[in-house]
């Protein structure tokens, strides 16, 4: 009997492939199973999107610096982001939660205040879930349901040669926010008297603690009559997500360092911490911005839009995936994004 590869060797995506590679869909309504930001089912003429994300205490969040209200908001936001990444509209969520004995009613009320705030802001209904106990801290799983139109639904695999690669917002800020929180946690642990020093960096904290799904970008694309050829949300860093789009579209990519949108605050803190800002954008993660490709003929339509930046273009698969640095050298993109199983 040949020994199975360890989970460590497989990694997150290898494990998912290992577990789901032999699944056979038997329901005619199942249009797309594993492999994109959300699954797609079709009932009558409606395309329904379904996606689940799991947040585990100690892995995805640290309650020492994560207010429960923010955690609740974020748990919903990151799920809605996956619906947006299909060019869809979020409609409902369910929430499954396991808690240990340390949690009080007041704490759960705070968590749910954040959940309800996100539901209200994005006009989604919380329609069910499950509640259980846990031996070690909190685990939170959110499932989001959304809809998409037949002619505008966007997958990861549709990028075409010469398409323009675009991102929404700016990148790397959430990662710098996390590093800042980790730094202040160490300072507090070593010296009880000090107050945490976040001045001037509030934007970074907000980006990490309270990300927003880019429903506004889905609306802008619709308004401007642009249907992306492919799309994914940036949860693991730009590099890893470009590779997903290119692998699934069987294409290559060239992106330009000077074009990657990075906020000034992100840049300043990165430099202070001896981190190259581009590295924070490429390999940080948790930005929850949208990465998408559009036909060159659509570029004019979004050119003046301040929330969207063109960062490069799609090439043949044989050309590989590269970052062209400001110094004009070509660096191959690697998936160094957060691997929770590492
Ligand atoms: P995202 O980062 O957009 O949330 P993931 O990288 O978590 O996506 O997942 C990639 C794909 O694998 C998705 O289609 C997801 O539904 C599927 N998937 C992840 N974990 C499992 C699992 N344990 N069983 C079945 N499918 C899974
Ligand atoms: Mg996603």
Coordinates of C-alpha atoms and ligand atoms in Angstrom, one line a residue:
X1 CA 0.0 0.0 0.0
X2 CA 1.4 3.4 -1.0
X3 CA 1.5 5.9 1.8
X4 CA -0.7 8.9 1.4
X5 CA 0.9 12.4 1.3
X6 CA 0.8 14.2 4.6
X7 CA -1.5 17.2 5.0
X8 CA 1.6 19.3 5.3
X9 CA 2.9 18.1 1.9
X10 CA -0.5 18.6 0.3
X11 CA -1.1 22.1 1.6
X12 CA -4.5 23.7 1.7
X13 CA -5.3 23.5 -2.0
X14 CA -3.7 20.1 -2.4
X15 CA -5.9 18.8 0.5
X16 CA -9.0 20.3 -1.1
X17 CA -8.2 18.6 -4.4
X18 CA -7.4 15.3 -2.6
X19 CA -10.7 15.3 -0.8
X20 CA -13.0 16.6 -3.6
X21 CA -11.3 15.6 -6.9
X22 CA -13.4 12.5 -7.3
X23 CA -16.8 14.2 -6.5
X24 CA -19.4 13.6 -9.1
X25 CA -22.3 16.0 -9.3
X26 CA -25.6 14.1 -9.7
X27 CA -28.1 17.0 -9.5
X28 CA -28.8 18.7 -12.8
X29 CA -29.2 22.0 -11.0
X30 CA -25.5 21.9 -9.8
X31 CA -23.7 24.0 -12.4
X32 CA -20.4 24.5 -10.6
X33 CA -19.0 22.7 -7.5
X34 CA -15.6 23.1 -5.9
X35 CA -13.1 25.5 -7.4
X36 CA -14.4 29.1 -7.6
X37 CA -15.3 31.8 -5.0
X38 CA -18.8 30.3 -4.8
X39 CA -20.6 27.3 -6.1
X40 CA -23.3 27.9 -8.7
X41 CA -26.7 26.2 -8.8
X42 CA -29.5 26.9 -11.3
X43 CA -33.1 26.7 -10.4
X44 CA -35.4 27.7 -13.3
X45 CA -33.8 30.8 -14.8
X46 CA -32.1 31.8 -11.5
X47 CA -28.4 31.2 -10.8
X48 CA -27.9 30.8 -7.1
X49 CA -24.4 31.3 -5.5
X50 CA -23.3 29.5 -2.3
X51 CA -20.1 30.0 -0.3
X52 CA -18.8 29.1 3.1
X53 CA -15.9 30.6 5.2
X54 CA -14.6 29.4 8.5
X55 CA -13.0 31.6 11.2
X56 CA -11.2 29.9 14.0
X57 CA -9.9 31.6 17.2
X58 CA -6.2 31.6 17.4
X59 CA -5.8 30.9 13.7
X60 CA -7.9 33.6 12.0
X61 CA -8.5 36.0 14.9
X62 CA -7.0 36.8 18.2
X63 CA -9.5 38.1 20.7
X64 CA -6.8 40.0 22.6
X65 CA -7.1 42.7 19.9
X66 CA -10.2 41.8 17.9
X67 CA -13.3 43.4 19.3
X68 CA -16.2 40.9 19.0
X69 CA -18.4 43.4 17.2
X70 CA -15.7 43.7 14.5
X71 CA -15.3 40.0 14.4
X72 CA -19.0 39.5 13.7
X73 CA -18.9 42.2 11.0
X74 CA -15.8 40.7 9.4
X75 CA -17.2 37.1 9.4
X76 CA -20.1 38.3 7.3
X77 CA -18.1 40.7 5.1
X78 CA -15.6 38.1 4.0
X79 CA -18.4 35.8 2.9
X80 CA -20.2 38.5 1.0
X81 CA -16.9 39.2 -0.7
X82 CA -17.0 35.7 -2.3
X83 CA -20.4 36.4 -3.7
X84 CA -19.2 39.7 -5.1
X85 CA -16.3 37.9 -6.7
X86 CA -18.7 36.0 -8.9
X87 CA -20.3 39.4 -9.9
X88 CA -23.3 38.4 -7.9
X89 CA -25.6 40.0 -5.3
X90 CA -25.6 38.6 -1.7
X91 CA -29.1 37.8 -0.4
X92 CA -29.0 35.6 2.7
X93 CA -26.5 34.1 5.3
X94 CA -26.5 31.4 7.8
X95 CA -24.2 31.2 10.8
X96 CA -22.8 28.2 12.7
X97 CA -20.9 28.9 15.9
X98 CA -19.1 26.9 18.6
X99 CA -18.1 28.6 21.8
X100 CA -16.2 27.5 24.9
X101 CA -17.2 28.3 28.5
X102 CA -15.3 31.6 28.6
X103 CA -17.9 33.4 26.5
X104 CA -20.7 35.4 28.2
X105 CA -24.1 36.5 26.9
X106 CA -22.7 40.1 26.7
X107 CA -19.9 38.9 24.5
X108 CA -22.2 37.0 22.2
X109 CA -24.4 40.1 22.0
X110 CA -21.4 42.1 20.8
X111 CA -20.6 39.5 18.2
X112 CA -24.2 39.6 16.9
X113 CA -24.2 43.4 17.0
X114 CA -21.5 43.3 14.3
X115 CA -23.2 40.5 12.4
X116 CA -26.4 42.5 12.3
X117 CA -24.7 45.7 11.3
X118 CA -23.1 44.0 8.3
X119 CA -26.5 42.4 7.4
X120 CA -28.1 45.8 7.5
X121 CA -25.4 47.6 5.6
X122 CA -25.4 45.0 2.8
X123 CA -29.1 44.2 3.0
X124 CA -28.8 40.5 3.6
X125 CA -31.0 38.4 5.8
X126 CA -29.7 36.1 8.5
X127 CA -31.9 33.1 8.0
X128 CA -30.5 30.4 10.3
X129 CA -27.4 28.5 11.5
X130 CA -26.3 26.3 14.4
X131 CA -25.0 26.8 17.9
X132 CA -22.7 24.4 19.8
X133 CA -20.0 24.2 22.4
X134 CA -16.3 23.9 21.8
X135 CA -13.3 22.8 23.9
X136 CA -11.1 25.5 22.7
X137 CA -12.3 29.0 22.0
X138 CA -14.6 30.1 19.2
X139 CA -15.2 28.8 15.7
X140 CA -17.5 30.7 13.4
X141 CA -18.7 29.5 10.0
X142 CA -20.8 31.7 7.7
X143 CA -22.5 30.5 4.6
X144 CA -23.7 33.2 2.1
X145 CA -26.3 32.8 -0.6
X146 CA -26.5 35.1 -3.5
X147 CA -27.8 35.4 -7.0
X148 CA -26.2 36.2 -10.3
X149 CA -27.4 36.9 -13.9
X150 CA -26.7 34.4 -16.6
X151 CA -25.0 36.9 -18.8
X152 CA -22.9 38.7 -16.1
X153 CA -21.8 35.9 -13.7
X154 CA -18.0 35.9 -13.6
X155 CA -15.8 32.9 -13.0
X156 CA -12.1 32.5 -12.3
X157 CA -11.4 30.8 -15.6
X158 CA -12.5 33.3 -18.2
X159 CA -9.4 35.5 -18.6
X160 CA -8.3 36.0 -22.3
X161 CA -5.0 37.0 -23.7
X162 CA -4.4 40.8 -23.7
X163 CA -7.1 41.3 -21.1
X164 CA -6.4 44.1 -18.7
X165 CA -5.8 43.1 -15.1
X166 CA -7.6 45.4 -12.6
X167 CA -7.8 45.6 -8.8
X168 CA -10.2 47.6 -6.6
X169 CA -9.1 49.9 -3.8
X170 CA -5.6 49.5 -2.4
X171 CA -3.6 46.5 -1.2
X172 CA -1.4 45.5 1.7
X173 CA -3.1 47.7 4.3
X174 CA -4.8 44.9 6.2
X175 CA -1.5 43.0 6.5
X176 CA 0.2 46.1 7.9
X177 CA -2.7 46.5 10.3
X178 CA -2.2 42.9 11.5
X179 CA 1.5 43.5 12.0
X180 CA 0.8 46.6 14.0
X181 CA -1.7 44.8 16.2
X182 CA 0.8 42.0 16.8
X183 CA 3.5 44.6 17.6
X184 CA 1.4 46.4 20.2
X185 CA 0.3 43.0 21.7
X186 CA 4.0 42.2 22.3
X187 CA 4.6 45.7 23.8
X188 CA 1.6 45.3 26.1
X189 CA 2.7 41.9 27.2
X190 CA 6.2 43.1 28.0
X191 CA 5.2 46.3 29.6
X192 CA 1.8 46.6 31.3
X193 CA 1.9 50.4 31.6
X194 CA 2.2 51.4 27.9
X195 CA -0.9 52.4 26.0
X196 CA -1.0 51.0 22.4
X197 CA 0.3 53.4 19.9
X198 CA -1.9 53.4 16.8
X199 CA -1.8 57.1 16.0
X200 CA -2.0 57.9 12.3
X201 CA -2.4 54.2 11.4
X202 CA -6.2 53.9 12.1
X203 CA -6.8 53.2 8.4
X204 CA -4.6 50.0 8.6
X205 CA -6.5 48.8 11.7
X206 CA -9.8 49.4 10.0
X207 CA -8.7 47.5 6.9
X208 CA -7.7 44.4 9.0
X209 CA -10.5 44.5 11.6
X210 CA -13.4 45.7 9.5
X211 CA -13.0 44.8 5.8
X212 CA -15.8 45.6 3.4
X213 CA -17.0 43.4 0.5
X214 CA -16.7 45.4 -2.7
X215 CA -20.4 45.4 -3.7
X216 CA -19.9 48.9 -4.8
X217 CA -17.4 47.6 -7.5
X218 CA -20.0 45.1 -8.7
X219 CA -22.5 48.0 -9.0
X220 CA -19.9 50.2 -10.8
X221 CA -19.1 47.5 -13.4
X222 CA -22.8 47.0 -14.0
X223 CA -23.5 50.7 -14.3
X224 CA -20.6 51.1 -16.8
X225 CA -21.7 48.0 -18.7
X226 CA -18.5 46.1 -18.2
X227 CA -18.6 42.4 -17.7
X228 CA -15.2 41.1 -16.3
X229 CA -13.9 38.1 -18.2
X230 CA -12.6 36.6 -14.8
X231 CA -12.8 37.7 -11.2
X232 CA -11.6 36.5 -7.7
X233 CA -11.5 38.3 -4.3
X234 CA -8.1 38.9 -2.7
X235 CA -8.0 37.0 0.5
X236 CA -4.5 35.5 0.3
X237 CA -2.5 38.3 -1.3
X238 CA -2.4 39.6 -4.9
X239 CA 0.3 37.1 -6.0
X240 CA -1.7 34.0 -5.0
X241 CA -4.9 35.3 -6.5
X242 CA -3.3 36.2 -9.9
X243 CA -1.9 32.6 -10.0
X244 CA -5.4 31.2 -9.3
X245 CA -6.9 33.3 -12.2
X246 CA -4.1 32.3 -14.5
X247 CA -4.1 28.6 -13.6
X248 CA -7.8 28.3 -14.1
X249 CA -7.9 30.4 -17.2
X250 CA -4.7 28.7 -18.6
X251 CA -3.0 32.0 -19.1
X252 CA 0.0 34.0 -17.9
X253 CA 0.2 37.5 -16.5
X254 CA 2.4 40.5 -16.4
X255 CA 1.8 43.0 -13.6
X256 CA 3.7 46.2 -13.0
X257 CA 5.1 47.1 -9.5
X258 CA 4.6 50.9 -10.1
X259 CA 0.9 50.3 -10.8
X260 CA 0.0 48.3 -7.7
X261 CA -2.2 50.6 -5.6
X262 CA -0.8 51.0 -2.1
X263 CA -2.0 53.6 0.3
X264 CA 0.5 56.1 1.7
X265 CA -0.1 55.0 5.3
X266 CA 0.6 51.4 4.3
X267 CA 3.8 52.4 2.5
X268 CA 5.0 54.5 5.5
X269 CA 4.5 51.8 8.1
X270 CA 5.9 49.1 5.9
X271 CA 9.1 51.1 5.4
X272 CA 9.3 51.8 9.1
X273 CA 9.0 48.1 9.8
X274 CA 11.6 47.2 7.1
X275 CA 9.1 45.6 4.8
X276 CA 8.9 46.3 1.1
X277 CA 5.4 47.7 0.5
X278 CA 5.0 45.7 -2.7
X279 CA 5.7 42.5 -0.6
X280 CA 2.8 43.4 1.7
X281 CA 0.5 43.9 -1.3
X282 CA 1.7 40.7 -3.0
X283 CA 1.9 38.3 -0.1
X284 CA 0.0 40.0 2.8
X285 CA -3.7 39.1 2.4
X286 CA -7.1 39.8 3.9
X287 CA -7.5 42.8 1.6
X288 CA -10.9 41.5 0.3
X289 CA -10.5 43.7 -2.8
X290 CA -11.6 42.4 -6.2
X291 CA -9.1 41.2 -8.8
X292 CA -10.6 41.0 -12.3
X293 CA -9.8 41.0 -15.9
X294 CA -11.5 43.0 -18.6
X295 CA -11.4 43.1 -22.4
X296 CA -9.1 45.9 -23.7
X297 CA -12.1 47.4 -25.5
X298 CA -13.7 48.0 -22.1
X299 CA -10.8 49.9 -20.7
X300 CA -12.1 53.3 -21.8
X301 CA -15.3 52.7 -19.7
X302 CA -13.5 52.3 -16.4
X303 CA -10.4 54.5 -17.0
X304 CA -11.5 57.5 -15.0
X305 CA -12.8 55.4 -12.1
X306 CA -10.7 56.1 -9.0
X307 CA -11.7 52.9 -7.1
X308 CA -10.3 50.7 -9.9
X309 CA -6.6 50.4 -11.0
X310 CA -5.2 48.6 -14.0
X311 CA -2.0 46.8 -13.0
X312 CA -1.1 44.7 -16.0
X313 CA -2.3 42.4 -18.7
X314 CA -2.9 38.7 -19.5
X315 CA -0.3 36.9 -21.5
X316 CA -0.1 33.4 -23.0
X317 CA 0.3 30.6 -20.4
X318 CA 3.8 29.9 -21.8
X319 CA 4.9 33.4 -20.8
X320 CA 4.3 32.6 -17.1
X321 CA 3.2 35.0 -14.3
X322 CA 5.6 37.9 -13.7
X323 CA 5.9 41.1 -11.7
X324 CA 7.9 43.8 -13.6
X325 CA 9.6 45.8 -10.9
X326 CA 10.2 49.6 -10.9
X327 CA 13.8 48.7 -11.7
X328 CA 12.5 46.9 -14.8
X329 CA 13.4 43.4 -13.8
X330 CA 11.0 40.5 -14.1
X331 CA 10.2 38.4 -11.0
X332 CA 8.2 35.3 -11.1
X333 CA 5.0 35.5 -9.0
X334 CA 4.9 32.9 -6.2
X335 CA 2.0 32.0 -4.0
X336 CA 3.3 32.9 -0.6
X337 CA -0.1 34.0 0.6
X338 CA -1.2 32.9 4.0
X339 CA -1.5 29.2 4.2
X340 CA -3.5 28.4 7.3
X341 CA -2.4 24.8 7.2
X342 CA 1.3 25.7 7.1
Ligands
LIG1 P1 -12.0 31.3 -1.0 O1 -10.6 31.7 -0.6 O2 -12.5 32.0 -2.2 O3 -12.9 31.2 0.2 P2 -11.0 28.6 -0.9 O4 -9.6 28.7 -1.3 O5 -11.3 28.5 0.6 O6 -11.9 29.8 -1.5 O7 -11.7 27.3 -1.5 C1 -11.4 26.9 -2.9 C2 -12.6 26.0 -3.3 O8 -12.6 24.8 -2.6 C3 -14.0 26.6 -3.1 O9 -14.7 26.2 -4.3 C4 -14.5 25.9 -1.9 O10 -15.9 25.8 -1.9 C5 -13.8 24.5 -2.0 N1 -13.6 23.9 -0.6 C6 -12.8 24.4 0.3 N2 -12.7 23.5 1.4 C7 -13.5 22.5 1.1 C8 -13.9 21.3 1.7 N3 -13.4 21.0 2.9 N4 -14.8 20.4 1.1 C9 -15.3 20.8 -0.1 N5 -14.9 21.9 -0.8 C10 -14.1 22.7 -0.2
LIG2 MG1 -12.7 34.0 -2.6

